[in-house]
CSV table of C-alpha atoms in Angstrom, one decimal:
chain,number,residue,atom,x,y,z
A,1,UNK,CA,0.0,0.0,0.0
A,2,UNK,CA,0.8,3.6,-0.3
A,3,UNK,CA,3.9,4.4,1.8
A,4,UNK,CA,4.4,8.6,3.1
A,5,UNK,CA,7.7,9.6,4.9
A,6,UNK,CA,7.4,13.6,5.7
A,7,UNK,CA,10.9,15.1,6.5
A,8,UNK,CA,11.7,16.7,8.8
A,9,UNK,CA,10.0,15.7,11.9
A,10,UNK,CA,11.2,19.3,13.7
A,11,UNK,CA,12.3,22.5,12.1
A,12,UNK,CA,13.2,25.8,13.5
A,13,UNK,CA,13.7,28.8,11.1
A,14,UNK,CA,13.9,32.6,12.3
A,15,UNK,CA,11.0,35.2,11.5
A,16,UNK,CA,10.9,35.8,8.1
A,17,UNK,CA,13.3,33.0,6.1
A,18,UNK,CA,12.0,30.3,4.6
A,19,UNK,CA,10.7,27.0,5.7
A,20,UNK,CA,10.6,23.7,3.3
A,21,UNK,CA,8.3,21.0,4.2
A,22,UNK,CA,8.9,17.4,2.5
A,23,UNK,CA,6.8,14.4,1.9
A,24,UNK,CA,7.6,11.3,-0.3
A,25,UNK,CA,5.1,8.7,-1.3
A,26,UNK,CA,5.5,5.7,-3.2
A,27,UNK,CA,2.3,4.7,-5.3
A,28,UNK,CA,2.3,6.6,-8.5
A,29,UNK,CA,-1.4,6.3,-8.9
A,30,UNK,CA,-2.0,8.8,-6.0
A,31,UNK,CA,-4.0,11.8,-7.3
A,32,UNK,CA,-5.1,13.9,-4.1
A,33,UNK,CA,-2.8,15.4,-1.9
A,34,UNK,CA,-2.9,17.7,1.3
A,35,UNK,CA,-1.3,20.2,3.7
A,36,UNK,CA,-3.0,20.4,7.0
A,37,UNK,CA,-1.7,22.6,10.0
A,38,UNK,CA,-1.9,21.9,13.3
A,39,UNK,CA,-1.8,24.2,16.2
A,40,UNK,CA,-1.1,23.5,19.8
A,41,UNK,CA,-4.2,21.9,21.4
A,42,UNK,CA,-5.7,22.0,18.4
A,43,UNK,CA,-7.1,20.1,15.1
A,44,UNK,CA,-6.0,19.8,11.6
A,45,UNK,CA,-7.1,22.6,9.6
A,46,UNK,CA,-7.3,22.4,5.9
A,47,UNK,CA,-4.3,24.2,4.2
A,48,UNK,CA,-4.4,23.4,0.4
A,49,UNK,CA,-4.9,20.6,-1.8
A,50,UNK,CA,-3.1,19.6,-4.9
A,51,UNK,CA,-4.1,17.2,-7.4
A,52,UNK,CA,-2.5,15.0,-9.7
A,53,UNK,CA,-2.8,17.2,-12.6
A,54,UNK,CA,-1.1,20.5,-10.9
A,55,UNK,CA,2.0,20.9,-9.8
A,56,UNK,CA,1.9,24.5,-8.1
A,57,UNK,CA,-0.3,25.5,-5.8
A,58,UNK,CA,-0.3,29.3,-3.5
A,59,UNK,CA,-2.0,30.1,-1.1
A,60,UNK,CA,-1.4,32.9,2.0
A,61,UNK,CA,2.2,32.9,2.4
A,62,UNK,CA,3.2,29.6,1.5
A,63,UNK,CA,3.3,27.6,-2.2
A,64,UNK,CA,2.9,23.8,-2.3
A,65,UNK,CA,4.9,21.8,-4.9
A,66,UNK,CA,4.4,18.5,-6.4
A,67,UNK,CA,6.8,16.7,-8.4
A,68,UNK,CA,5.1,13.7,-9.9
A,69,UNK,CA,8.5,11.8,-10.9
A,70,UNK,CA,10.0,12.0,-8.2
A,71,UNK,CA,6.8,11.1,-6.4
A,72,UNK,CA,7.4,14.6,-3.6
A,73,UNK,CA,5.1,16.9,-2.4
A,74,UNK,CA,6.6,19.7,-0.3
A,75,UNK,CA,5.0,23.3,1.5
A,76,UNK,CA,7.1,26.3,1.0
A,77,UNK,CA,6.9,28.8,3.3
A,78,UNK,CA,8.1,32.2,2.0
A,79,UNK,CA,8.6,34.5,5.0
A,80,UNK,CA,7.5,32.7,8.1
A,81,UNK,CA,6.4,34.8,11.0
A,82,UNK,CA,5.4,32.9,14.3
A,83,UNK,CA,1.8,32.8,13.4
A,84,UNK,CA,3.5,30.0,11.7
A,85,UNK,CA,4.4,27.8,14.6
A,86,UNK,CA,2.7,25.1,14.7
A,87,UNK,CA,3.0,21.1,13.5
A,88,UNK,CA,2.1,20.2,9.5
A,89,UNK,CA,1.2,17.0,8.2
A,90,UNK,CA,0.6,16.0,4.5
A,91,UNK,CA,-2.0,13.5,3.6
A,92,UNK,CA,-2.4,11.1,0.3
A,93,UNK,CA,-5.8,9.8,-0.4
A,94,UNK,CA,-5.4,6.1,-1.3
A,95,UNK,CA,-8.3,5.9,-3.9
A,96,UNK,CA,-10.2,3.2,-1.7
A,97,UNK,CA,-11.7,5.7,0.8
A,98,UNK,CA,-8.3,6.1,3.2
A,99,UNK,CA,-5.8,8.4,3.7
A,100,UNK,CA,-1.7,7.6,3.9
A,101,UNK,CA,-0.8,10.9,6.7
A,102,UNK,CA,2.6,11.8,7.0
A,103,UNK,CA,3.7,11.4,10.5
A,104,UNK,CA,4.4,15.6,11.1
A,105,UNK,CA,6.9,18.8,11.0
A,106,UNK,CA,6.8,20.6,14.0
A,107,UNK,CA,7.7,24.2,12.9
A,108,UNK,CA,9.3,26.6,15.3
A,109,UNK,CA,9.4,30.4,14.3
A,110,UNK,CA,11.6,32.2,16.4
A,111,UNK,CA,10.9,35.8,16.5
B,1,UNK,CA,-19.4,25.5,4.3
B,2,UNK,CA,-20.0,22.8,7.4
B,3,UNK,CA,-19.3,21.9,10.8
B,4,UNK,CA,-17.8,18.6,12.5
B,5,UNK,CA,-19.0,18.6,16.4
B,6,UNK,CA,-17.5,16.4,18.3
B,7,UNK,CA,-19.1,15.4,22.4
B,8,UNK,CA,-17.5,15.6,24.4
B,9,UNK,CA,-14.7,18.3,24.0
B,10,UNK,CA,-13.2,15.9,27.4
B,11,UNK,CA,-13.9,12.5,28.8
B,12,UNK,CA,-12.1,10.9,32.0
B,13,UNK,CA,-12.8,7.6,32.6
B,14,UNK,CA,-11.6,4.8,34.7
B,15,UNK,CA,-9.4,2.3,33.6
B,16,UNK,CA,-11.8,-1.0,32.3
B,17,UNK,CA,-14.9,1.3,31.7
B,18,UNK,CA,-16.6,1.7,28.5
B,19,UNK,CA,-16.4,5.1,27.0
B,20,UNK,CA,-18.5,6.3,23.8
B,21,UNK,CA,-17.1,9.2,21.7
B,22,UNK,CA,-19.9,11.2,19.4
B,23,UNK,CA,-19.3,12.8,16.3
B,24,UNK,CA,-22.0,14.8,13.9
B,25,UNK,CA,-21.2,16.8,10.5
B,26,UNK,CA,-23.1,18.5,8.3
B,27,UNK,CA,-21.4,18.4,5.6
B,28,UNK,CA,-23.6,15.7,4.3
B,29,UNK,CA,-20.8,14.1,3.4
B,30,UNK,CA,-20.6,10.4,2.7
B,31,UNK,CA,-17.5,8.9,4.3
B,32,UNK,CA,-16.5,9.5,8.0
B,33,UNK,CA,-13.4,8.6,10.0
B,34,UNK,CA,-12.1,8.2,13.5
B,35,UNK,CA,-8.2,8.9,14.4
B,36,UNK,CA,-6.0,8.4,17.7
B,37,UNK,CA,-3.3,11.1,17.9
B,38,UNK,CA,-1.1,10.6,21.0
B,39,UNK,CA,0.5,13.8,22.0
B,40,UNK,CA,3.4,15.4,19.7
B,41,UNK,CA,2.5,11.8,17.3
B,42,UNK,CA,0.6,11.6,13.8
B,43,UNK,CA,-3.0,10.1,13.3
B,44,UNK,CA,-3.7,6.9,13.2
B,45,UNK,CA,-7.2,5.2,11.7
B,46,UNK,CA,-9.2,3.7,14.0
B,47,UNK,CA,-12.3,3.2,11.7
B,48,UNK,CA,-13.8,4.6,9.5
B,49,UNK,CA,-17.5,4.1,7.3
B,50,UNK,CA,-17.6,4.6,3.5
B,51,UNK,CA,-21.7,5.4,3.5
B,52,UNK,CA,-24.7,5.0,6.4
B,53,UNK,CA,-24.3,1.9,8.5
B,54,UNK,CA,-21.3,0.6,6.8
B,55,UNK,CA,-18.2,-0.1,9.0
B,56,UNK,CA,-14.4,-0.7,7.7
B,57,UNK,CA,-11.8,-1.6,10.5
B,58,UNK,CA,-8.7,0.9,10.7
B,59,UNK,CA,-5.1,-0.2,11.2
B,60,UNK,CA,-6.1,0.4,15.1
B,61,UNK,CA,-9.5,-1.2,15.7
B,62,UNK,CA,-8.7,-3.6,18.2
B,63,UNK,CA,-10.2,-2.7,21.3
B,64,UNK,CA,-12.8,-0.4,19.6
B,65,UNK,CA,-16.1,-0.7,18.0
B,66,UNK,CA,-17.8,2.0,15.7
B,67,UNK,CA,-21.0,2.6,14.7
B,68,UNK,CA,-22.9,4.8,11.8
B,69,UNK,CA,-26.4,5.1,12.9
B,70,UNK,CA,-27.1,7.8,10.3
B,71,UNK,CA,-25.1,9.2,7.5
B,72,UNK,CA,-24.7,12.6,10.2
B,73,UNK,CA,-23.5,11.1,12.6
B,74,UNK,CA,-20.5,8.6,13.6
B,75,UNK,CA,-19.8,7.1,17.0
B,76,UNK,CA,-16.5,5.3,18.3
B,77,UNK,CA,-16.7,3.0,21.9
B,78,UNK,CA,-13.6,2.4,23.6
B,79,UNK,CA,-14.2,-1.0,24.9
B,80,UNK,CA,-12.4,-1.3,27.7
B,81,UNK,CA,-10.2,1.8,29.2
B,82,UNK,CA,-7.1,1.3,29.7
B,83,UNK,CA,-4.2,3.6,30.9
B,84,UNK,CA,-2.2,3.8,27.5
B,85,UNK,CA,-5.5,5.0,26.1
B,86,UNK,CA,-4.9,8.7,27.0
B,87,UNK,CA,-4.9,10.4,23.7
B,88,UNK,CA,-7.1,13.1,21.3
B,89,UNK,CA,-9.5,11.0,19.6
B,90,UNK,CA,-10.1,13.4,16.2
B,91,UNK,CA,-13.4,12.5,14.3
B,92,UNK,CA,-13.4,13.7,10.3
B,93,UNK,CA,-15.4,13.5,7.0
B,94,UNK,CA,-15.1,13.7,3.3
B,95,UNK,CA,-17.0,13.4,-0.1
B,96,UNK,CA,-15.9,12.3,-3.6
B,97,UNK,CA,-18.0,15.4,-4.3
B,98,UNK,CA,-15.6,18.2,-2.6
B,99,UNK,CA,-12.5,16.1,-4.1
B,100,UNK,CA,-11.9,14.2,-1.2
B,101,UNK,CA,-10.9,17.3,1.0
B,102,UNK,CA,-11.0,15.5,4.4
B,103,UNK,CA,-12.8,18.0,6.9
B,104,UNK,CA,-11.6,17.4,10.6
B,105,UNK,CA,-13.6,18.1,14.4
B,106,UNK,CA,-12.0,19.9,17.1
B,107,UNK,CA,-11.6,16.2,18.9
B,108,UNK,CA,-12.3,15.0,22.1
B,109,UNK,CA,-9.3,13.9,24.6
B,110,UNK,CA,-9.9,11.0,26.4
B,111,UNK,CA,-8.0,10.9,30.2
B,112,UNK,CA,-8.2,7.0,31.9
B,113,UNK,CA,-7.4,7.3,35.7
């Protein structure tokens, strides 16, 4: 079955560079793909969703990439601020109803 | 847009008791899911049921029994409490129709004494 390894598990970046965000899955079949963030005490919230047929997606501050040979998905965040701080998790939806998660990036922006 | 409401936002039990989590979206979507997420850990399926009284065991089901009384609503019964159980229980739905965007409740964290 589909296989996701999400590097890396912690990151800390200063207010304002760049965070990068990685997931790698292994069935090549997968066509739905999503960001979700995660704040302390919190649940997932819906950040974007890419599909098999785009490869870049924008949103509010971040851009999410997929690179369909090379089967990697990755979140760019442009300028992070510490609004930011919080844990991400991609998810792949299998095509039979479930979804592969990542097992999480938690994201420390120091001010 | 829609809601996922999950009852109760806390629930302490004791260990060997029989605990029952709610869940209700209004979404109308078709397919609803139950996750365990241990503290600073990823989600793990539990169940989950494609459509209105169907049931589909998770990679964690052992120890827990589901049910989908109505497509609205999903319910998750923790058999038998025990002290490792402590975790956020997150309830979540989807639809083919909204491209499979998986919408998630705020969760209910379960505390065995």
């Amino acid at each position: 079955g589909e296989q996701v390894e999400q590097r890396p598990p912690h990151l800390s970046v200063r207010e304002g560079d760049s965070a990068v965000i990685t997931c790698t899955y292994t069935d090549p079949n997968s066509y739905y793909f999503f960001w979700y963030k995660q704040e302390p005490g919190a649940s997932l919230q819906l950040l974007m969703k890419v599909f098999s047929s785009t490869e870049i997606n924008e949103g509010q501050g971040f851009t999410v990439l997929l690179n369909k040979k090379d089967k990697r998905l990755s979140l760019n965040l442009t300028a992070a601020h510490p609004g930011d701080s919080a844990a991400y998790f991609c998810a792949v939806h299998t095509g039979n109803y479930k979804y592969v998660f990542g097992a999480g990036t938690r994201l420390k922006v120091i001010a | 847009g829609g809601i996922i409401t999950q009852t109760p936002k806390f629930l302490i039990g004791q260990e060997g008791q029989k605990l029952t989590l709610k869940c209700q979206q209004n979404f109308n979507h078709d397919t609803m899911y139950w996750y365990r997420q241990d503290s600073g850990k990823g989600l793990r399926l539990i169940y989950y049921s494609i459509t209105e009284n169907d049931l589909q065991k998770g990679d964690l089901s052992e120890g827990y029994d589901a049910s989908r009384e109505k497509k609205s609503s999903f319910s998750l019964t923790v058999t038998s409490a025990q002290k490792n159980e402590m975790a956020v229980f997150l309830c979540a739905s989807s639809s083919r129709d909204s491209s499979y965007e998986q919408y998630f409740g705020p969760g209910t964290r379960l505390t065995v004494l």
